[in-house]
PDB file of C-alpha atoms in Angstrom:
ATOM      1  CA  MET A  27      12.271   0.452  83.736  1.00  0.00           C
ATOM      2  CA  GLU A  28      15.566   1.449  82.808  1.00  0.00           C
ATOM      3  CA  ALA A  29      15.032   0.164  79.113  1.00  0.00           C
ATOM      4  CA  ALA A  30      11.661   2.350  79.114  1.00  0.00           C
ATOM      5  CA  VAL A  31      13.638   5.365  80.414  1.00  0.00           C
ATOM      6  CA  ALA A  32      16.434   5.056  77.879  1.00  0.00           C
ATOM      7  CA  VAL A  33      13.968   4.551  75.119  1.00  0.00           C
ATOM      8  CA  PHE A  34      11.913   7.813  76.426  1.00  0.00           C
ATOM      9  CA  GLY A  35      15.046   9.662  76.610  1.00  0.00           C
ATOM     10  CA  LEU A  36      16.164   8.672  73.007  1.00  0.00           C
ATOM     11  CA  LEU A  37      12.792  10.067  71.842  1.00  0.00           C
ATOM     12  CA  PHE A  38      13.107  13.063  73.502  1.00  0.00           C
ATOM     13  CA  VAL A  39      16.494  13.868  71.708  1.00  0.00           C
ATOM     14  CA  LEU A  40      14.983  13.094  68.612  1.00  0.00           C
ATOM     15  CA  PHE A  41      12.141  15.525  69.164  1.00  0.00           C
ATOM     16  CA  VAL A  42      14.666  18.091  70.280  1.00  0.00           C
ATOM     17  CA  LEU A  43      17.191  17.208  67.040  1.00  0.00           C
ATOM     18  CA  ALA A  44      13.909  17.467  65.015  1.00  0.00           C
ATOM     19  CA  GLY A  45      12.976  20.839  66.151  1.00  0.00           C
ATOM     20  CA  VAL A  46      16.173  22.334  65.664  1.00  0.00           C
ATOM     21  CA  PHE A  47      16.546  21.139  62.243  1.00  0.00           C
ATOM     22  CA  VAL A  48      12.877  22.352  61.640  1.00  0.00           C
ATOM     23  CA  THR A  49      14.027  25.815  63.200  1.00  0.00           C
ATOM     24  CA  VAL A  50      17.040  26.227  61.174  1.00  0.00           C
ATOM     25  CA  LYS A  51      15.622  25.364  58.056  1.00  0.00           C
ATOM     26  CA  ALA A  52      12.958  28.289  58.625  1.00  0.00           C
ATOM     27  CA  VAL A  53      15.555  30.762  59.693  1.00  0.00           C
ATOM     28  CA  LYS A  54      17.249  30.175  56.356  1.00  0.00           C
ATOM     29  CA  ALA A  55      13.947  30.125  54.160  1.00  0.00           C
ATOM     30  CA  ALA A  56      12.900  33.464  56.166  1.00  0.00           C
ATOM     31  CA  LYS A  57      17.001  35.083  55.513  1.00  0.00           C
ATOM     32  CA  ALA A  58      16.662  33.961  52.231  1.00  0.00           C
ATOM     33  CA  GLY A  59      12.986  35.543  51.464  1.00  0.00           C
ATOM     34  CA  VAL A  60      14.452  38.843  53.287  1.00  0.00           C
ATOM     35  CA  ASP A  61      17.526  38.709  51.007  1.00  0.00           C
ATOM     36  CA  ARG A  62      15.427  38.471  48.021  1.00  0.00           C
ATOM     37  CA  THR A  63      12.955  41.352  49.296  1.00  0.00           C
ATOM     38  CA  VAL A  64      16.121  43.593  49.893  1.00  0.00           C
ATOM     39  CA  ALA A  65      17.802  42.874  46.864  1.00  0.00           C
ATOM     40  CA  GLN A  66      14.697  43.633  44.919  1.00  0.00           C
ATOM     41  CA  ALA A  67      14.098  46.863  47.048  1.00  0.00           C
ATOM     42  CA  ARG A  68      17.509  48.015  46.012  1.00  0.00           C
ATOM     43  CA  ARG A  69      17.221  47.315  42.229  1.00  0.00           C
ATOM     44  CA  THR A  70      14.148  49.111  41.973  1.00  0.00           C
ATOM     45  CA  VAL A  71      15.976  52.468  43.730  1.00  0.00           C
ATOM     46  CA  GLU A  72      18.641  52.074  41.502  1.00  0.00           C
ATOM     47  CA  ASP A  73      16.284  51.921  38.288  1.00  0.00           C
ATOM     48  CA  THR A  74      14.411  54.819  39.506  1.00  0.00           C
ATOM     49  CA  THR A  75      17.537  56.927  40.239  1.00  0.00           C
ATOM     50  CA  LEU A  76      18.965  55.726  36.945  1.00  0.00           C
ATOM     51  CA  ARG A  77      15.692  56.978  35.029  1.00  0.00           C
ATOM     52  CA  ALA A  78      15.660  60.259  36.834  1.00  0.00           C
ATOM     53  CA  ARG A  79      19.471  60.840  36.203  1.00  0.00           C
ATOM     54  CA  GLN A  80      19.053  60.165  32.454  1.00  0.00           C
ATOM     55  CA  PHE A  81      16.367  62.557  32.090  1.00  0.00           C
ATOM     56  CA  ALA A  82      17.564  65.377  34.668  1.00  0.00           C
ATOM     57  CA  GLN A  83      21.264  65.326  34.170  1.00  0.00           C
ATOM     58  CA  PRO A  84      21.987  65.469  30.376  1.00  0.00           C
ATOM     59  CA  GLY A  85      25.473  64.881  28.885  1.00  0.00           C
ATOM     60  CA  VAL A  86      28.221  62.110  29.909  1.00  0.00           C
ATOM     61  CA  VAL A  87      26.120  61.652  33.438  1.00  0.00           C
ATOM     62  CA  GLY A  88      23.110  61.082  31.624  1.00  0.00           C
ATOM     63  CA  GLU A  89      24.426  58.811  28.807  1.00  0.00           C
ATOM     64  CA  LEU A  90      25.876  56.379  31.643  1.00  0.00           C
ATOM     65  CA  ALA A  91      22.556  56.390  33.451  1.00  0.00           C
ATOM     66  CA  GLN A  92      20.795  55.169  30.003  1.00  0.00           C
ATOM     67  CA  LEU A  93      23.630  52.678  29.371  1.00  0.00           C
ATOM     68  CA  ARG A  94      23.564  51.101  32.364  1.00  0.00           C
ATOM     69  CA  LEU A  95      19.591  50.937  32.515  1.00  0.00           C
ATOM     70  CA  SER A  96      19.724  49.604  29.067  1.00  0.00           C
ATOM     71  CA  LEU A  97      21.964  46.975  30.112  1.00  0.00           C
ATOM     72  CA  ARG A  98      20.287  46.098  33.216  1.00  0.00           C
ATOM     73  CA  THR A  99      16.764  45.639  31.898  1.00  0.00           C
ATOM     74  CA  SER A 100      17.949  43.514  29.042  1.00  0.00           C
ATOM     75  CA  MET A 101      19.432  41.253  31.298  1.00  0.00           C
ATOM     76  CA  ARG A 102      16.879  41.155  33.617  1.00  0.00           C
ATOM     77  CA  ALA A 103      14.323  40.371  31.138  1.00  0.00           C
ATOM     78  CA  THR A 104      16.464  37.581  29.741  1.00  0.00           C
ATOM     79  CA  GLN A 105      17.033  35.961  33.239  1.00  0.00           C
ATOM     80  CA  GLU A 106      13.289  35.653  33.845  1.00  0.00           C
ATOM     81  CA  ALA A 107      12.287  34.245  30.390  1.00  0.00           C
ATOM     82  CA  LEU A 108      14.999  31.403  31.133  1.00  0.00           C
ATOM     83  CA  HIS A 109      14.246  30.999  34.521  1.00  0.00           C
ATOM     84  CA  SER A 110      10.318  30.799  33.875  1.00  0.00           C
ATOM     85  CA  GLY A 111      11.028  28.463  31.072  1.00  0.00           C
ATOM     86  CA  SER A 112      13.166  26.204  32.623  1.00  0.00           C
ATOM     87  CA  SER A 113      10.487  24.509  34.806  1.00  0.00           C
ATOM     88  CA  GLU A 114       8.740  22.993  31.944  1.00  0.00           C
ATOM     89  CA  ASP A 115      11.566  22.616  29.343  1.00  0.00           C
ATOM     90  CA  ALA A 116      14.637  20.975  30.734  1.00  0.00           C
ATOM     91  CA  SER A 117      16.416  21.836  27.232  1.00  0.00           C
ATOM     92  CA  LEU A 118      16.694  25.324  28.561  1.00  0.00           C
ATOM     93  CA  SER A 119      19.427  24.427  31.040  1.00  0.00           C
ATOM     94  CA  GLU A 120      22.247  25.007  28.645  1.00  0.00           C
ATOM     95  CA  ALA A 121      21.020  28.110  27.795  1.00  0.00           C
ATOM     96  CA  ILE A 122      20.979  29.186  31.356  1.00  0.00           C
ATOM     97  CA  GLY A 123      24.356  28.167  31.793  1.00  0.00           C
ATOM     98  CA  LEU A 124      25.531  30.206  28.672  1.00  0.00           C
ATOM     99  CA  PHE A 125      23.663  33.414  30.077  1.00  0.00           C
ATOM    100  CA  GLU A 126      25.236  33.149  33.316  1.00  0.00           C
ATOM    101  CA  ARG A 127      28.883  33.105  31.608  1.00  0.00           C
ATOM    102  CA  LEU A 128      27.380  36.341  29.563  1.00  0.00           C
ATOM    103  CA  SER A 129      26.180  37.933  33.346  1.00  0.00           C
ATOM    104  CA  VAL A 130      29.470  37.949  34.482  1.00  0.00           C
ATOM    105  CA  HIS A 131      30.642  40.237  31.476  1.00  0.00           C
ATOM    106  CA  GLY A 132      27.370  42.271  32.197  1.00  0.00           C
ATOM    107  CA  HIS A 133      27.993  42.966  35.617  1.00  0.00           C
ATOM    108  CA  GLU A 134      31.678  43.796  34.733  1.00  0.00           C
ATOM    109  CA  LEU A 135      30.202  46.357  32.527  1.00  0.00           C
ATOM    110  CA  ASP A 136      27.557  47.671  34.882  1.00  0.00           C
ATOM    111  CA  ASP A 137      30.398  48.506  37.520  1.00  0.00           C
ATOM    112  CA  GLU A 138      32.555  50.204  35.440  1.00  0.00           C
ATOM    113  CA  LEU A 139      29.905  52.525  34.416  1.00  0.00           C
ATOM    114  CA  LYS A 140      29.028  52.630  37.534  1.00  0.00           C
ATOM    115  CA  ARG A 141      32.546  53.865  39.111  1.00  0.00           C
ATOM    116  CA  LEU A 142      32.352  56.103  35.826  1.00  0.00           C
ATOM    117  CA  GLU A 143      29.887  58.312  37.060  1.00  0.00           C
ATOM    118  CA  ARG A 144      32.047  59.392  39.917  1.00  0.00           C
ATOM    119  CA  GLU A 145      34.968  60.334  37.805  1.00  0.00           C
ATOM    120  CA  PRO A 146      35.647  64.080  37.590  1.00  0.00           C
ATOM    121  CA  ASP A 147      37.220  63.770  34.065  1.00  0.00           C
ATOM    122  CA  ARG A 148      34.469  63.980  31.667  1.00  0.00           C
ATOM    123  CA  ALA A 149      36.110  64.693  28.454  1.00  0.00           C
ATOM    124  CA  THR A 150      37.785  61.179  28.936  1.00  0.00           C
ATOM    125  CA  ILE A 151      34.639  59.794  29.707  1.00  0.00           C
ATOM    126  CA  ALA A 152      32.766  61.157  26.636  1.00  0.00           C
ATOM    127  CA  ASP A 153      36.030  59.577  24.443  1.00  0.00           C
ATOM    128  CA  ARG A 154      35.548  56.113  25.607  1.00  0.00           C
ATOM    129  CA  LEU A 155      31.686  56.180  25.578  1.00  0.00           C
ATOM    130  CA  PRO A 156      31.598  54.818  22.045  1.00  0.00           C
ATOM    131  CA  GLU A 157      33.707  51.860  23.398  1.00  0.00           C
ATOM    132  CA  PHE A 158      31.627  51.357  26.376  1.00  0.00           C
ATOM    133  CA  ARG A 159      28.245  51.555  23.958  1.00  0.00           C
ATOM    134  CA  GLU A 160      29.918  48.811  21.533  1.00  0.00           C
ATOM    135  CA  ARG A 161      30.191  46.348  24.720  1.00  0.00           C
ATOM    136  CA  LEU A 162      26.631  47.042  25.905  1.00  0.00           C
ATOM    137  CA  GLU A 163      25.187  46.181  22.297  1.00  0.00           C
ATOM    138  CA  ARG A 164      27.307  42.911  22.199  1.00  0.00           C
ATOM    139  CA  ILE A 165      25.971  41.744  25.675  1.00  0.00           C
ATOM    140  CA  THR A 166      22.296  42.785  25.013  1.00  0.00           C
ATOM    141  CA  HIS A 167      22.169  41.414  21.667  1.00  0.00           C
ATOM    142  CA  SER A 168      23.315  38.112  23.043  1.00  0.00           C
ATOM    143  CA  ALA A 169      20.916  38.230  26.001  1.00  0.00           C
ATOM    144  CA  GLU A 170      18.112  39.119  23.450  1.00  0.00           C
ATOM    145  CA  SER A 171      19.073  36.178  20.944  1.00  0.00           C
ATOM    146  CA  LEU A 172      18.702  33.766  24.243  1.00  0.00           C
ATOM    147  CA  ARG A 173      15.679  35.498  25.092  1.00  0.00           C
ATOM    148  CA  TRP A 174      13.726  35.499  21.756  1.00  0.00           C
ATOM    149  CA  ALA A 175      14.914  31.964  21.490  1.00  0.00           C
ATOM    150  CA  ALA A 176      13.346  30.668  24.504  1.00  0.00           C
ATOM    151  CA  ARG A 177       9.804  32.552  23.819  1.00  0.00           C
ATOM    152  CA  ASP A 178       9.858  30.855  20.037  1.00  0.00           C
ATOM    153  CA  ARG A 179      10.593  27.612  21.558  1.00  0.00           C
ATOM    154  CA  ALA A 180       8.048  27.935  24.068  1.00  0.00           C
ATOM    155  CA  ARG A 181       5.107  29.095  21.278  1.00  0.00           C
ATOM    156  CA  LYS A 182       6.100  26.170  18.871  1.00  0.00           C
ATOM    157  CA  PHE A 183       5.217  23.905  21.779  1.00  0.00           C
ATOM    158  CA  ALA A 184       2.079  25.627  22.470  1.00  0.00           C
ATOM    159  CA  ASP A 185       1.403  25.713  18.852  1.00  0.00           C
ATOM    160  CA  ASP A 186       1.693  22.265  18.506  1.00  0.00           C
ATOM    161  CA  ASP A 187       0.225  21.371  21.723  1.00  0.00           C
ATOM    162  CA  LEU A 188      -3.195  23.254  20.396  1.00  0.00           C
ATOM    163  CA  ALA A 189      -2.984  21.810  16.781  1.00  0.00           C
ATOM    164  CA  SER A 190      -2.889  17.935  18.469  1.00  0.00           C
ATOM    165  CA  LEU A 191      -5.804  19.196  20.970  1.00  0.00           C
ATOM    166  CA  SER A 192      -7.862  20.750  17.806  1.00  0.00           C
ATOM    167  CA  ASP A 193      -7.549  17.288  16.287  1.00  0.00           C
ATOM    168  CA  GLN A 194      -8.699  15.385  19.097  1.00  0.00           C
ATOM    169  CA  ILE A 195     -11.697  17.755  19.762  1.00  0.00           C
ATOM    170  CA  ASP A 196     -12.528  17.084  15.973  1.00  0.00           C
ATOM    171  CA  VAL A 197     -12.423  13.445  16.317  1.00  0.00           C
ATOM    172  CA  GLU A 198     -14.697  13.414  19.452  1.00  0.00           C
ATOM    173  CA  SER A 199     -17.109  15.989  18.066  1.00  0.00           C
ATOM    174  CA  GLY A 200     -17.499  13.912  15.129  1.00  0.00           C
ATOM    175  CA  ALA A 201     -18.043  10.864  17.699  1.00  0.00           C
ATOM    176  CA  LEU A 202     -20.564  12.695  19.414  1.00  0.00           C
ATOM    177  CA  ARG A 203     -22.354  13.470  16.174  1.00  0.00           C
ATOM    178  CA  HIS A 204     -22.926   9.702  14.900  1.00  0.00           C
ATOM    179  CA  TRP A 205     -26.561   9.641  15.800  1.00  0.00           C
ATOM    180  CA  THR A 206     -27.674   8.514  12.151  1.00  0.00           C
ATOM    181  CA  ARG A 207     -29.501   4.917  12.017  1.00  0.00           C
ATOM    182  CA  VAL A 208     -27.675   2.246  10.830  1.00  0.00           C
ATOM    183  CA  GLU A 209     -28.484   1.400   6.908  1.00  0.00           C
ATOM    184  CA  GLY A 210     -30.223  -2.024   6.565  1.00  0.00           C
ATOM    185  CA  ALA A 211     -30.989  -2.567   9.819  1.00  0.00           C
ATOM    186  CA  GLU A 212     -34.503  -4.497  10.211  1.00  0.00           C
ATOM    187  CA  ASP A 213     -37.199  -2.700  11.678  1.00  0.00           C
ATOM    188  CA  PRO A 214     -38.420  -5.090  14.306  1.00  0.00           C
ATOM    189  CA  LEU A 215     -42.635  -3.675  13.410  1.00  0.00           C
ATOM    190  CA  ARG A 216     -42.040  -3.808   9.766  1.00  0.00           C
ATOM    191  CA  GLU A 217     -43.780  -6.980   8.444  1.00  0.00           C
ATOM    192  CA  PRO A 218     -41.807  -9.475   6.851  1.00  0.00           C
ATOM    193  CA  VAL A 219     -41.642  -9.813   2.973  1.00  0.00           C
ATOM    194  CA  GLN A 220     -42.880 -13.354   1.982  1.00  0.00           C
ATOM    195  CA  GLU A 221     -40.732 -14.946  -0.790  1.00  0.00           C
ATOM    196  CA  ARG A 222     -42.141 -15.569  -4.376  1.00  0.00           C
ATOM    197  CA  ARG A 223     -42.530 -18.347  -5.949  1.00  0.00           C
ATOM    198  CA  PRO A 224     -40.844 -19.070  -9.517  1.00  0.00           C
ATOM    199  CA  GLY A 225     -43.449 -18.583 -11.763  1.00  0.00           C
ATOM    200  CA  GLN A 226     -45.908 -16.358  -9.375  1.00  0.00           C
ATOM    201  CA  GLY A 227     -47.162 -12.902 -10.584  1.00  0.00           C
ATOM    202  CA  SER A 228     -46.241  -9.776  -9.274  1.00  0.00           C
ATOM    203  CA  GLY A 229     -50.039  -9.060  -8.504  1.00  0.00           C
ATOM    204  CA  GLN A 230     -50.723 -12.560  -6.989  1.00  0.00           C
ATOM    205  CA  ALA A 231     -50.446 -12.940  -3.309  1.00  0.00           C
ATOM    206  CA  SER A 232     -48.681 -16.081  -1.395  1.00  0.00           C
ATOM    207  CA  ALA A 233     -50.978 -18.767  -0.508  1.00  0.00           C
ATOM    208  CA  GLY A 234     -52.103 -18.571   3.318  1.00  0.00           C
ATOM    209  CA  SER A 235     -51.107 -15.164   3.513  1.00  0.00           C
ATOM    210  CA  GLY A 236     -55.018 -14.046   4.042  1.00  0.00           C
ATOM    211  CA  ASN A 237     -54.577 -10.919   1.826  1.00  0.00           C
ATOM    212  CA  SER A 238     -55.340 -10.478  -1.933  1.00  0.00           C
ATOM    213  CA  TRP A 239     -53.978  -8.008  -4.260  1.00  0.00           C
ATOM    214  CA  GLY A 240     -56.441  -8.423  -7.035  1.00  0.00           C
ATOM    215  CA  PRO A 241     -57.224 -10.680  -9.727  1.00  0.00           C
ATOM    216  CA  ASP A 242     -54.344 -12.205 -11.707  1.00  0.00           C
ATOM    217  CA  SER A 243     -54.290 -12.285 -15.703  1.00  0.00           C
ATOM    218  CA  GLU A 244     -55.289 -15.702 -15.610  1.00  0.00           C
ATOM    219  CA  ASP A 245     -58.131 -17.184 -13.352  1.00  0.00           C
ATOM    220  CA  PRO A 246     -56.345 -18.730 -10.238  1.00  0.00           C
ATOM    221  CA  PRO A 247     -57.671 -21.839  -8.530  1.00  0.00           C
ATOM    222  CA  ALA A 248     -60.408 -21.628  -6.299  1.00  0.00           C
ATOM    223  CA  ILE A 249     -58.886 -20.897  -2.679  1.00  0.00           C
ATOM    224  CA  THR A 250     -60.887 -22.531   0.582  1.00  0.00           C
ATOM    225  CA  ALA A 251     -61.167 -20.097   3.143  1.00  0.00           C
ATOM    226  CA  GLN A 252     -59.482 -20.640   6.360  1.00  0.00           C
ATOM    227  CA  ASP A 253     -60.886 -20.310   9.735  1.00  0.00           C
ATOM    228  CA  PRO A 254     -59.689 -17.072  11.243  1.00  0.00           C
ATOM    229  CA  ARG A 255     -59.223 -18.970  14.335  1.00  0.00           C
ATOM    230  CA  THR A 256     -56.493 -20.711  13.144  1.00  0.00           C
ATOM    231  CA  GLN A 257     -54.642 -17.755  11.702  1.00  0.00           C
ATOM    232  CA  PRO A 258     -51.320 -17.004  13.118  1.00  0.00           C
ATOM    233  CA  SER A 259     -51.556 -14.045  15.544  1.00  0.00           C
ATOM    234  CA  TYR A 260     -48.928 -11.372  16.588  1.00  0.00           C
ATOM    235  CA  PRO A 261     -48.494  -9.271  19.644  1.00  0.00           C
ATOM    236  CA  TRP A 262     -49.605  -5.863  17.899  1.00  0.00           C
ATOM    237  CA  GLN A 263     -52.876  -7.371  16.416  1.00  0.00           C
ATOM    238  CA  LYS A 264     -56.468  -7.690  17.851  1.00  0.00           C
ATOM    239  CA  ALA A 265     -57.626 -11.049  18.560  1.00  0.00           C
ATOM    240  CA  PRO A 266     -59.847 -12.351  15.717  1.00  0.00           C
ATOM    241  CA  ARG A 267     -63.692 -11.983  16.307  1.00  0.00           C
ATOM    242  CA  THR A 268     -65.736 -15.206  16.173  1.00  0.00           C
ATOM    243  CA  GLU A 269     -69.286 -15.892  15.206  1.00  0.00           C
ATOM    244  CA  GLY A 270     -71.564 -15.258  18.146  1.00  0.00           C
ATOM    245  CA  THR A 271     -69.659 -13.093  19.914  1.00  0.00           C
ATOM    246  CA  THR A 272     -71.486  -9.961  21.211  1.00  0.00           C
ATOM    247  CA  THR A 273     -70.225  -6.675  20.957  1.00  0.00           C
TER     248      THR A 273
END
């Protein structure tokens, strides 16, 4: 009895621990989903603000907004291209590692441009804009190189797969169209051709065949007519008629 109670107690503890584990996993997954949603909403709001500032505030502020928007758009597009292709191509892991290192420089530039938006000395910002623009071009050029390389690689694999598939379809189509009759196959309904003996003319029928193709150039010896009842019969021939048979 005590052993049964101990077993039930152990099972209860295991069920409780399993429930706690599942609950913690669910809470973490929900939290991660909420964090992604919040981050996505924050990025959308920031992008919308930058677009509005780009057109509504010309000058230094509008230039800074344009630089930040170009940087964020290029980096986000490259990130999506690499991560979407990594699920099917494991060789992109190294490219993702390089992009993560590049993202560090991108975040630094974005944070610096964001701080400059609140800088009151517009003249100093205008003097440093060429420097920021050059850094932006270097970062976005590297991001675009990774992005287009990943896309070209994916397209190359798709073209190779399509070519292989087309070849297989051509072979299968040819096999499906192979309905022609094999040449040289004997027709079971065709009457067998009897061999010709040496010295026998082409117009003379073989003895015992029961057929005559006409007189030969030389008078052949007389052939005694055979009884039709002794002639060989075939399944597709009618039975020979005998004398005295009424119709």
